[in-house]
Amino acid sequence: TQLLEQSPQFLSIQEGENLTVYCNSSSVFSSLQWYRQEPGEGPVLLVTVVTGGEVKKLKRLTFQFGDARKDSSLHITAAQPGDTGLYLCADPNTGKLIFGQGTTLQVKP
Amino acid sequence: DARVTQTPRHKVTEMGQEVTMRCQPILGHNTVFWYRQTMMQGLELLAYFRNRAPLDDSGMPKDRFSAEMPDATLATLKIQPSEPRDSAVYFCASGLGSSFSSYNEQFFGPGTRLTVL
């Protein structure tokens, strides 16, 4: 099993601040996915990254896949309270999802 | 608006009782997954089905858990007998899968929060 380590585990910031969360592994992945889970709901797919060095943007969210395809990062610019939630990276390469432990983000108004 | 539905949303039961959780996947999706989420272990796959056939149930305690798909519109997860350590949120997800489903999206239901006293 390829282990996905996410950091930090918890992050509490003020509205308007920038942040970056990380998803690391010693293994190489064909692709990685990022999900966001809001309280009381199931995870929702944000993005799939498939090419080493790839950068994808989703409004204020920027996702990067490492050149060696072992790690990924998610950067949020000018965080909003609506960004609050659990951010999960996942390995989708075996037809099922293997998740990291997630980063819990709280954005205070 | 197609969604995965799960019932019940909340269940409180006593140790030893049988618990059945139900999931209705999105119409047309051929793959159904059951996950369990706890603070300690995070999100873990319990089992999944493709075209109603079980493909992998290695994450499921075999002695007390069972998962079935009586038809394409219903998946069930049963625990008998339940134990306090089964307390968790159980998610069902569905998607369109094939032998190598690297990039297919899984759509999650809202979960069943189970508390076993």
PDB file of C-alpha atoms in Angstrom:
ATOM      1  CA  THR A   1       0.000   0.000   0.000  1.00  0.00           C
ATOM      2  CA  GLN A   2       1.359   3.407  -0.979  1.00  0.00           C
ATOM      3  CA  LEU A   3       1.160   5.719   2.027  1.00  0.00           C
ATOM      4  CA  LEU A   4       0.082   9.334   1.593  1.00  0.00           C
ATOM      5  CA  GLU A   5       1.222  11.699   4.321  1.00  0.00           C
ATOM      6  CA  GLN A   6      -0.513  15.033   4.606  1.00  0.00           C
ATOM      7  CA  SER A   7       0.717  18.086   6.478  1.00  0.00           C
ATOM      8  CA  PRO A   8      -0.139  19.981   8.471  1.00  0.00           C
ATOM      9  CA  GLN A   9      -2.865  17.984  10.201  1.00  0.00           C
ATOM     10  CA  PHE A  10      -4.636  21.124  11.409  1.00  0.00           C
ATOM     11  CA  LEU A  11      -4.518  24.721  10.265  1.00  0.00           C
ATOM     12  CA  SER A  12      -6.431  27.669  11.682  1.00  0.00           C
ATOM     13  CA  ILE A  13      -6.033  31.011   9.912  1.00  0.00           C
ATOM     14  CA  GLN A  14      -7.736  34.353   9.494  1.00  0.00           C
ATOM     15  CA  GLU A  15      -9.781  35.257   6.453  1.00  0.00           C
ATOM     16  CA  GLY A  16      -7.587  36.720   3.737  1.00  0.00           C
ATOM     17  CA  GLU A  17      -4.447  34.758   4.563  1.00  0.00           C
ATOM     18  CA  ASN A  18      -2.687  32.410   2.144  1.00  0.00           C
ATOM     19  CA  LEU A  19      -1.877  28.799   2.957  1.00  0.00           C
ATOM     20  CA  THR A  20      -0.321  25.682   1.502  1.00  0.00           C
ATOM     21  CA  VAL A  21      -1.009  22.071   2.431  1.00  0.00           C
ATOM     22  CA  TYR A  22       1.077  19.131   1.350  1.00  0.00           C
ATOM     23  CA  CYS A  23       0.637  15.514   0.323  1.00  0.00           C
ATOM     24  CA  ASN A  24       3.824  13.448   0.284  1.00  0.00           C
ATOM     25  CA  SER A  25       4.841   9.880  -0.413  1.00  0.00           C
ATOM     26  CA  SER A  26       7.943   7.847  -1.082  1.00  0.00           C
ATOM     27  CA  SER A  27       6.128   6.186  -3.982  1.00  0.00           C
ATOM     28  CA  VAL A  28       5.504   7.377  -7.528  1.00  0.00           C
ATOM     29  CA  PHE A  29       1.904   7.881  -8.624  1.00  0.00           C
ATOM     30  CA  SER A  30       0.356   7.941 -12.064  1.00  0.00           C
ATOM     31  CA  SER A  31      -2.079  10.513 -10.757  1.00  0.00           C
ATOM     32  CA  LEU A  32      -3.323  12.048  -7.528  1.00  0.00           C
ATOM     33  CA  GLN A  33      -6.656  13.521  -6.562  1.00  0.00           C
ATOM     34  CA  TRP A  34      -7.636  16.224  -4.077  1.00  0.00           C
ATOM     35  CA  TYR A  35     -10.986  16.194  -2.309  1.00  0.00           C
ATOM     36  CA  ARG A  36     -12.658  18.638   0.062  1.00  0.00           C
ATOM     37  CA  GLN A  37     -15.029  17.436   2.743  1.00  0.00           C
ATOM     38  CA  GLU A  38     -17.317  19.861   4.535  1.00  0.00           C
ATOM     39  CA  PRO A  39     -18.767  19.019   7.957  1.00  0.00           C
ATOM     40  CA  GLY A  40     -21.619  16.535   7.707  1.00  0.00           C
ATOM     41  CA  GLU A  41     -20.994  15.783   4.044  1.00  0.00           C
ATOM     42  CA  GLY A  42     -19.036  13.355   1.925  1.00  0.00           C
ATOM     43  CA  PRO A  43     -15.811  14.296   0.103  1.00  0.00           C
ATOM     44  CA  VAL A  44     -16.113  16.135  -3.201  1.00  0.00           C
ATOM     45  CA  LEU A  45     -13.482  15.884  -5.908  1.00  0.00           C
ATOM     46  CA  LEU A  46     -11.606  19.131  -6.563  1.00  0.00           C
ATOM     47  CA  VAL A  47      -8.983  18.080  -9.091  1.00  0.00           C
ATOM     48  CA  THR A  48      -6.967  15.244 -10.597  1.00  0.00           C
ATOM     49  CA  VAL A  49      -3.312  15.848 -11.415  1.00  0.00           C
ATOM     50  CA  VAL A  50      -1.651  13.458 -13.834  1.00  0.00           C
ATOM     51  CA  THR A  51       1.574  14.978 -15.226  1.00  0.00           C
ATOM     52  CA  GLY A  52       4.769  15.597 -13.242  1.00  0.00           C
ATOM     53  CA  GLY A  53       5.166  19.335 -12.660  1.00  0.00           C
ATOM     54  CA  GLU A  54       1.555  20.023 -13.598  1.00  0.00           C
ATOM     55  CA  VAL A  55      -0.163  23.067 -12.119  1.00  0.00           C
ATOM     56  CA  LYS A  56      -3.950  23.337 -12.088  1.00  0.00           C
ATOM     57  CA  LYS A  57      -5.966  26.303 -10.879  1.00  0.00           C
ATOM     58  CA  LEU A  58      -9.496  26.308  -9.550  1.00  0.00           C
ATOM     59  CA  LYS A  59     -10.391  29.920  -8.701  1.00  0.00           C
ATOM     60  CA  ARG A  60      -8.272  30.701  -5.615  1.00  0.00           C
ATOM     61  CA  LEU A  61      -6.958  27.139  -5.320  1.00  0.00           C
ATOM     62  CA  THR A  62      -3.707  26.121  -7.035  1.00  0.00           C
ATOM     63  CA  PHE A  63      -2.731  22.458  -7.215  1.00  0.00           C
ATOM     64  CA  GLN A  64       0.729  21.246  -8.115  1.00  0.00           C
ATOM     65  CA  PHE A  65       1.997  17.749  -8.849  1.00  0.00           C
ATOM     66  CA  GLY A  66       5.681  17.245  -8.068  1.00  0.00           C
ATOM     67  CA  ASP A  67       8.118  16.702 -10.917  1.00  0.00           C
ATOM     68  CA  ALA A  68       8.848  13.188  -9.677  1.00  0.00           C
ATOM     69  CA  ARG A  69       5.110  12.498  -9.151  1.00  0.00           C
ATOM     70  CA  LYS A  70       5.684  11.615  -5.495  1.00  0.00           C
ATOM     71  CA  ASP A  71       4.064  14.647  -3.931  1.00  0.00           C
ATOM     72  CA  SER A  72       1.466  17.320  -4.435  1.00  0.00           C
ATOM     73  CA  SER A  73       0.511  20.620  -2.886  1.00  0.00           C
ATOM     74  CA  LEU A  74      -2.586  22.747  -2.602  1.00  0.00           C
ATOM     75  CA  HIS A  75      -2.225  26.508  -2.212  1.00  0.00           C
ATOM     76  CA  ILE A  76      -5.169  28.701  -1.299  1.00  0.00           C
ATOM     77  CA  THR A  77      -4.931  32.429  -1.897  1.00  0.00           C
ATOM     78  CA  ALA A  78      -6.916  34.845   0.266  1.00  0.00           C
ATOM     79  CA  ALA A  79      -8.728  32.130   2.191  1.00  0.00           C
ATOM     80  CA  GLN A  80     -12.440  32.575   2.885  1.00  0.00           C
ATOM     81  CA  PRO A  81     -14.577  31.063   5.674  1.00  0.00           C
ATOM     82  CA  GLY A  82     -16.233  28.971   2.964  1.00  0.00           C
ATOM     83  CA  ASP A  83     -12.889  27.205   2.433  1.00  0.00           C
ATOM     84  CA  THR A  84     -13.220  25.627   5.878  1.00  0.00           C
ATOM     85  CA  GLY A  85     -13.180  21.848   5.688  1.00  0.00           C
ATOM     86  CA  LEU A  86     -11.075  18.707   5.484  1.00  0.00           C
ATOM     87  CA  TYR A  87      -8.734  18.531   2.497  1.00  0.00           C
ATOM     88  CA  LEU A  88      -7.809  15.035   1.429  1.00  0.00           C
ATOM     89  CA  CYS A  89      -5.399  13.781  -1.148  1.00  0.00           C
ATOM     90  CA  ALA A  90      -6.052  10.359  -2.616  1.00  0.00           C
ATOM     91  CA  ASP A  91      -4.445   7.733  -4.825  1.00  0.00           C
ATOM     92  CA  PRO A  92      -7.030   6.689  -7.461  1.00  0.00           C
ATOM     93  CA  ASN A  93      -4.751   4.426  -9.453  1.00  0.00           C
ATOM     94  CA  THR A  94      -6.113   1.039  -8.440  1.00  0.00           C
ATOM     95  CA  GLY A  95      -9.765   1.758  -9.191  1.00  0.00           C
ATOM     96  CA  LYS A  96     -10.458   2.489  -5.524  1.00  0.00           C
ATOM     97  CA  LEU A  97      -9.388   5.497  -3.469  1.00  0.00           C
ATOM     98  CA  ILE A  98      -6.622   5.360  -0.873  1.00  0.00           C
ATOM     99  CA  PHE A  99      -6.744   8.537   1.180  1.00  0.00           C
ATOM    100  CA  GLY A 100      -4.243  10.462   3.213  1.00  0.00           C
ATOM    101  CA  GLN A 101      -5.274  11.461   6.748  1.00  0.00           C
ATOM    102  CA  GLY A 102      -6.217  14.936   5.583  1.00  0.00           C
ATOM    103  CA  THR A 103      -5.634  18.526   6.633  1.00  0.00           C
ATOM    104  CA  THR A 104      -8.385  20.178   8.646  1.00  0.00           C
ATOM    105  CA  LEU A 105      -8.592  23.849   7.702  1.00  0.00           C
ATOM    106  CA  GLN A 106     -10.465  26.456   9.695  1.00  0.00           C
ATOM    107  CA  VAL A 107     -10.755  29.951   8.257  1.00  0.00           C
ATOM    108  CA  LYS A 108     -11.972  32.502  10.780  1.00  0.00           C
ATOM    109  CA  PRO A 109     -13.871  35.606   9.677  1.00  0.00           C
TER     110      PRO A 109
ATOM    111  CA  ASP B   1     -29.479  16.760  -9.735  1.00  0.00           C
ATOM    112  CA  ALA B   2     -28.113  13.216  -9.442  1.00  0.00           C
ATOM    113  CA  ARG B   3     -26.828  12.317  -5.996  1.00  0.00           C
ATOM    114  CA  VAL B   4     -25.894   9.305  -3.968  1.00  0.00           C
ATOM    115  CA  THR B   5     -28.398   8.856  -1.161  1.00  0.00           C
ATOM    116  CA  GLN B   6     -27.832   7.039   2.106  1.00  0.00           C
ATOM    117  CA  THR B   7     -30.198   5.984   4.850  1.00  0.00           C
ATOM    118  CA  PRO B   8     -30.362   6.385   7.723  1.00  0.00           C
ATOM    119  CA  ARG B   9     -28.325   9.553   8.228  1.00  0.00           C
ATOM    120  CA  HIS B  10     -27.891   8.801  11.920  1.00  0.00           C
ATOM    121  CA  LYS B  11     -28.163   5.565  13.853  1.00  0.00           C
ATOM    122  CA  VAL B  12     -27.710   4.944  17.570  1.00  0.00           C
ATOM    123  CA  THR B  13     -27.847   1.357  18.677  1.00  0.00           C
ATOM    124  CA  GLU B  14     -26.725  -0.892  21.462  1.00  0.00           C
ATOM    125  CA  MET B  15     -23.876  -3.332  21.314  1.00  0.00           C
ATOM    126  CA  GLY B  16     -24.940  -6.659  19.855  1.00  0.00           C
ATOM    127  CA  GLN B  17     -27.719  -5.261  17.691  1.00  0.00           C
ATOM    128  CA  GLU B  18     -27.862  -5.635  13.927  1.00  0.00           C
ATOM    129  CA  VAL B  19     -27.346  -2.508  11.857  1.00  0.00           C
ATOM    130  CA  THR B  20     -28.224  -2.148   8.180  1.00  0.00           C
ATOM    131  CA  MET B  21     -27.153   0.855   6.138  1.00  0.00           C
ATOM    132  CA  ARG B  22     -28.517   1.512   2.660  1.00  0.00           C
ATOM    133  CA  CYS B  23     -27.191   3.340  -0.345  1.00  0.00           C
ATOM    134  CA  GLN B  24     -28.766   4.309  -3.627  1.00  0.00           C
ATOM    135  CA  PRO B  25     -26.019   5.001  -6.186  1.00  0.00           C
ATOM    136  CA  ILE B  26     -26.368   7.496  -9.003  1.00  0.00           C
ATOM    137  CA  LEU B  27     -28.407   5.985 -11.814  1.00  0.00           C
ATOM    138  CA  GLY B  28     -26.118   4.531 -14.467  1.00  0.00           C
ATOM    139  CA  HIS B  29     -23.067   4.203 -12.239  1.00  0.00           C
ATOM    140  CA  ASN B  30     -21.672   0.672 -12.261  1.00  0.00           C
ATOM    141  CA  THR B  31     -19.267   0.864  -9.300  1.00  0.00           C
ATOM    142  CA  VAL B  32     -20.249   1.253  -5.661  1.00  0.00           C
ATOM    143  CA  PHE B  33     -17.859   1.745  -2.751  1.00  0.00           C
ATOM    144  CA  TRP B  34     -18.279   1.590   1.019  1.00  0.00           C
ATOM    145  CA  TYR B  35     -15.881   3.657   3.162  1.00  0.00           C
ATOM    146  CA  ARG B  36     -15.613   4.176   6.899  1.00  0.00           C
ATOM    147  CA  GLN B  37     -14.307   7.375   8.475  1.00  0.00           C
ATOM    148  CA  THR B  38     -13.024   7.735  12.026  1.00  0.00           C
ATOM    149  CA  MET B  39     -10.829  10.336  13.681  1.00  0.00           C
ATOM    150  CA  MET B  40      -8.103   7.783  14.305  1.00  0.00           C
ATOM    151  CA  GLN B  41      -8.023   5.943  10.981  1.00  0.00           C
ATOM    152  CA  GLY B  42      -9.366   8.528   8.576  1.00  0.00           C
ATOM    153  CA  LEU B  43     -11.222   7.334   5.467  1.00  0.00           C
ATOM    154  CA  GLU B  44     -10.789   3.637   4.764  1.00  0.00           C
ATOM    155  CA  LEU B  45     -12.231   1.482   2.004  1.00  0.00           C
ATOM    156  CA  LEU B  46     -14.320  -1.400   3.292  1.00  0.00           C
ATOM    157  CA  ALA B  47     -15.568  -2.960   0.056  1.00  0.00           C
ATOM    158  CA  TYR B  48     -16.546  -2.226  -3.492  1.00  0.00           C
ATOM    159  CA  PHE B  49     -18.691  -3.659  -6.258  1.00  0.00           C
ATOM    160  CA  ARG B  50     -18.618  -3.392  -9.998  1.00  0.00           C
ATOM    161  CA  ASN B  51     -21.695  -4.336 -11.986  1.00  0.00           C
ATOM    162  CA  ARG B  52     -23.070  -5.667  -8.664  1.00  0.00           C
ATOM    163  CA  ALA B  53     -20.217  -8.166  -8.235  1.00  0.00           C
ATOM    164  CA  PRO B  54     -17.920  -7.761  -5.197  1.00  0.00           C
ATOM    165  CA  LEU B  55     -14.408  -6.865  -6.336  1.00  0.00           C
ATOM    166  CA  ASP B  56     -12.640  -6.198  -3.064  1.00  0.00           C
ATOM    167  CA  ASP B  57     -13.817  -6.600   0.514  1.00  0.00           C
ATOM    168  CA  SER B  58     -10.405  -6.935   2.119  1.00  0.00           C
ATOM    169  CA  GLY B  59     -10.986  -3.878   4.284  1.00  0.00           C
ATOM    170  CA  MET B  60     -14.044  -5.348   5.916  1.00  0.00           C
ATOM    171  CA  PRO B  61     -14.107  -7.446   9.115  1.00  0.00           C
ATOM    172  CA  LYS B  62     -15.551 -10.632   7.657  1.00  0.00           C
ATOM    173  CA  ASP B  63     -16.962 -12.053  10.839  1.00  0.00           C
ATOM    174  CA  ARG B  64     -19.461  -9.270  11.443  1.00  0.00           C
ATOM    175  CA  PHE B  65     -19.716  -7.147   8.300  1.00  0.00           C
ATOM    176  CA  SER B  66     -21.419  -8.026   5.050  1.00  0.00           C
ATOM    177  CA  ALA B  67     -22.030  -5.964   1.919  1.00  0.00           C
ATOM    178  CA  GLU B  68     -24.450  -6.755  -0.875  1.00  0.00           C
ATOM    179  CA  MET B  69     -26.058  -5.265  -3.957  1.00  0.00           C
ATOM    180  CA  PRO B  70     -29.517  -6.823  -4.304  1.00  0.00           C
ATOM    181  CA  ASP B  71     -30.004  -4.794  -7.472  1.00  0.00           C
ATOM    182  CA  ALA B  72     -28.326  -1.977  -9.379  1.00  0.00           C
ATOM    183  CA  THR B  73     -30.168   0.683  -7.406  1.00  0.00           C
ATOM    184  CA  LEU B  74     -29.437  -0.545  -3.884  1.00  0.00           C
ATOM    185  CA  ALA B  75     -26.317  -1.386  -1.922  1.00  0.00           C
ATOM    186  CA  THR B  76     -26.431  -2.505   1.702  1.00  0.00           C
ATOM    187  CA  LEU B  77     -23.848  -2.739   4.460  1.00  0.00           C
ATOM    188  CA  LYS B  78     -24.793  -4.846   7.448  1.00  0.00           C
ATOM    189  CA  ILE B  79     -23.093  -5.225  10.808  1.00  0.00           C
ATOM    190  CA  GLN B  80     -24.145  -8.126  13.007  1.00  0.00           C
ATOM    191  CA  PRO B  81     -23.462  -8.023  15.883  1.00  0.00           C
ATOM    192  CA  SER B  82     -22.419  -4.395  16.246  1.00  0.00           C
ATOM    193  CA  GLU B  83     -19.683  -3.333  18.667  1.00  0.00           C
ATOM    194  CA  PRO B  84     -18.712   0.084  20.100  1.00  0.00           C
ATOM    195  CA  ARG B  85     -15.559   0.113  17.943  1.00  0.00           C
ATOM    196  CA  ASP B  86     -17.818   0.153  14.861  1.00  0.00           C
ATOM    197  CA  SER B  87     -18.883   3.707  15.734  1.00  0.00           C
ATOM    198  CA  ALA B  88     -17.940   5.816  12.718  1.00  0.00           C
ATOM    199  CA  VAL B  89     -19.348   7.581   9.685  1.00  0.00           C
ATOM    200  CA  TYR B  90     -19.998   5.184   6.834  1.00  0.00           C
ATOM    201  CA  PHE B  91     -19.904   6.599   3.311  1.00  0.00           C
ATOM    202  CA  CYS B  92     -21.177   5.123   0.114  1.00  0.00           C
ATOM    203  CA  ALA B  93     -19.764   6.372  -3.190  1.00  0.00           C
ATOM    204  CA  SER B  94     -20.560   5.526  -6.782  1.00  0.00           C
ATOM    205  CA  GLY B  95     -18.841   6.027 -10.106  1.00  0.00           C
ATOM    206  CA  LEU B  96     -18.275   4.716 -13.589  1.00  0.00           C
ATOM    207  CA  GLY B  97     -15.448   2.220 -13.501  1.00  0.00           C
ATOM    208  CA  SER B  98     -13.553  -0.137 -15.744  1.00  0.00           C
ATOM    209  CA  SER B  99     -10.507  -2.344 -15.258  1.00  0.00           C
ATOM    210  CA  PHE B 100      -8.186   0.642 -15.015  1.00  0.00           C
ATOM    211  CA  SER B 101     -10.171   3.518 -13.565  1.00  0.00           C
ATOM    212  CA  SER B 102      -7.366   5.889 -12.840  1.00  0.00           C
ATOM    213  CA  TYR B 103      -9.142   9.172 -13.259  1.00  0.00           C
ATOM    214  CA  ASN B 104     -12.793   8.413 -12.778  1.00  0.00           C
ATOM    215  CA  GLU B 105     -14.556  10.512 -10.201  1.00  0.00           C
ATOM    216  CA  GLN B 106     -16.302   8.967  -7.245  1.00  0.00           C
ATOM    217  CA  PHE B 107     -19.427  10.692  -5.959  1.00  0.00           C
ATOM    218  CA  PHE B 108     -19.966  10.357  -2.244  1.00  0.00           C
ATOM    219  CA  GLY B 109     -23.203  10.234  -0.320  1.00  0.00           C
ATOM    220  CA  PRO B 110     -23.728  12.265   2.872  1.00  0.00           C
ATOM    221  CA  GLY B 111     -22.854   9.316   5.108  1.00  0.00           C
ATOM    222  CA  THR B 112     -24.491   7.390   7.940  1.00  0.00           C
ATOM    223  CA  ARG B 113     -23.233   8.366  11.393  1.00  0.00           C
ATOM    224  CA  LEU B 114     -23.318   5.205  13.501  1.00  0.00           C
ATOM    225  CA  THR B 115     -22.990   5.198  17.264  1.00  0.00           C
ATOM    226  CA  VAL B 116     -22.854   1.856  19.044  1.00  0.00           C
ATOM    227  CA  LEU B 117     -23.306   2.139  22.802  1.00  0.00           C
TER     228      LEU B 117
END
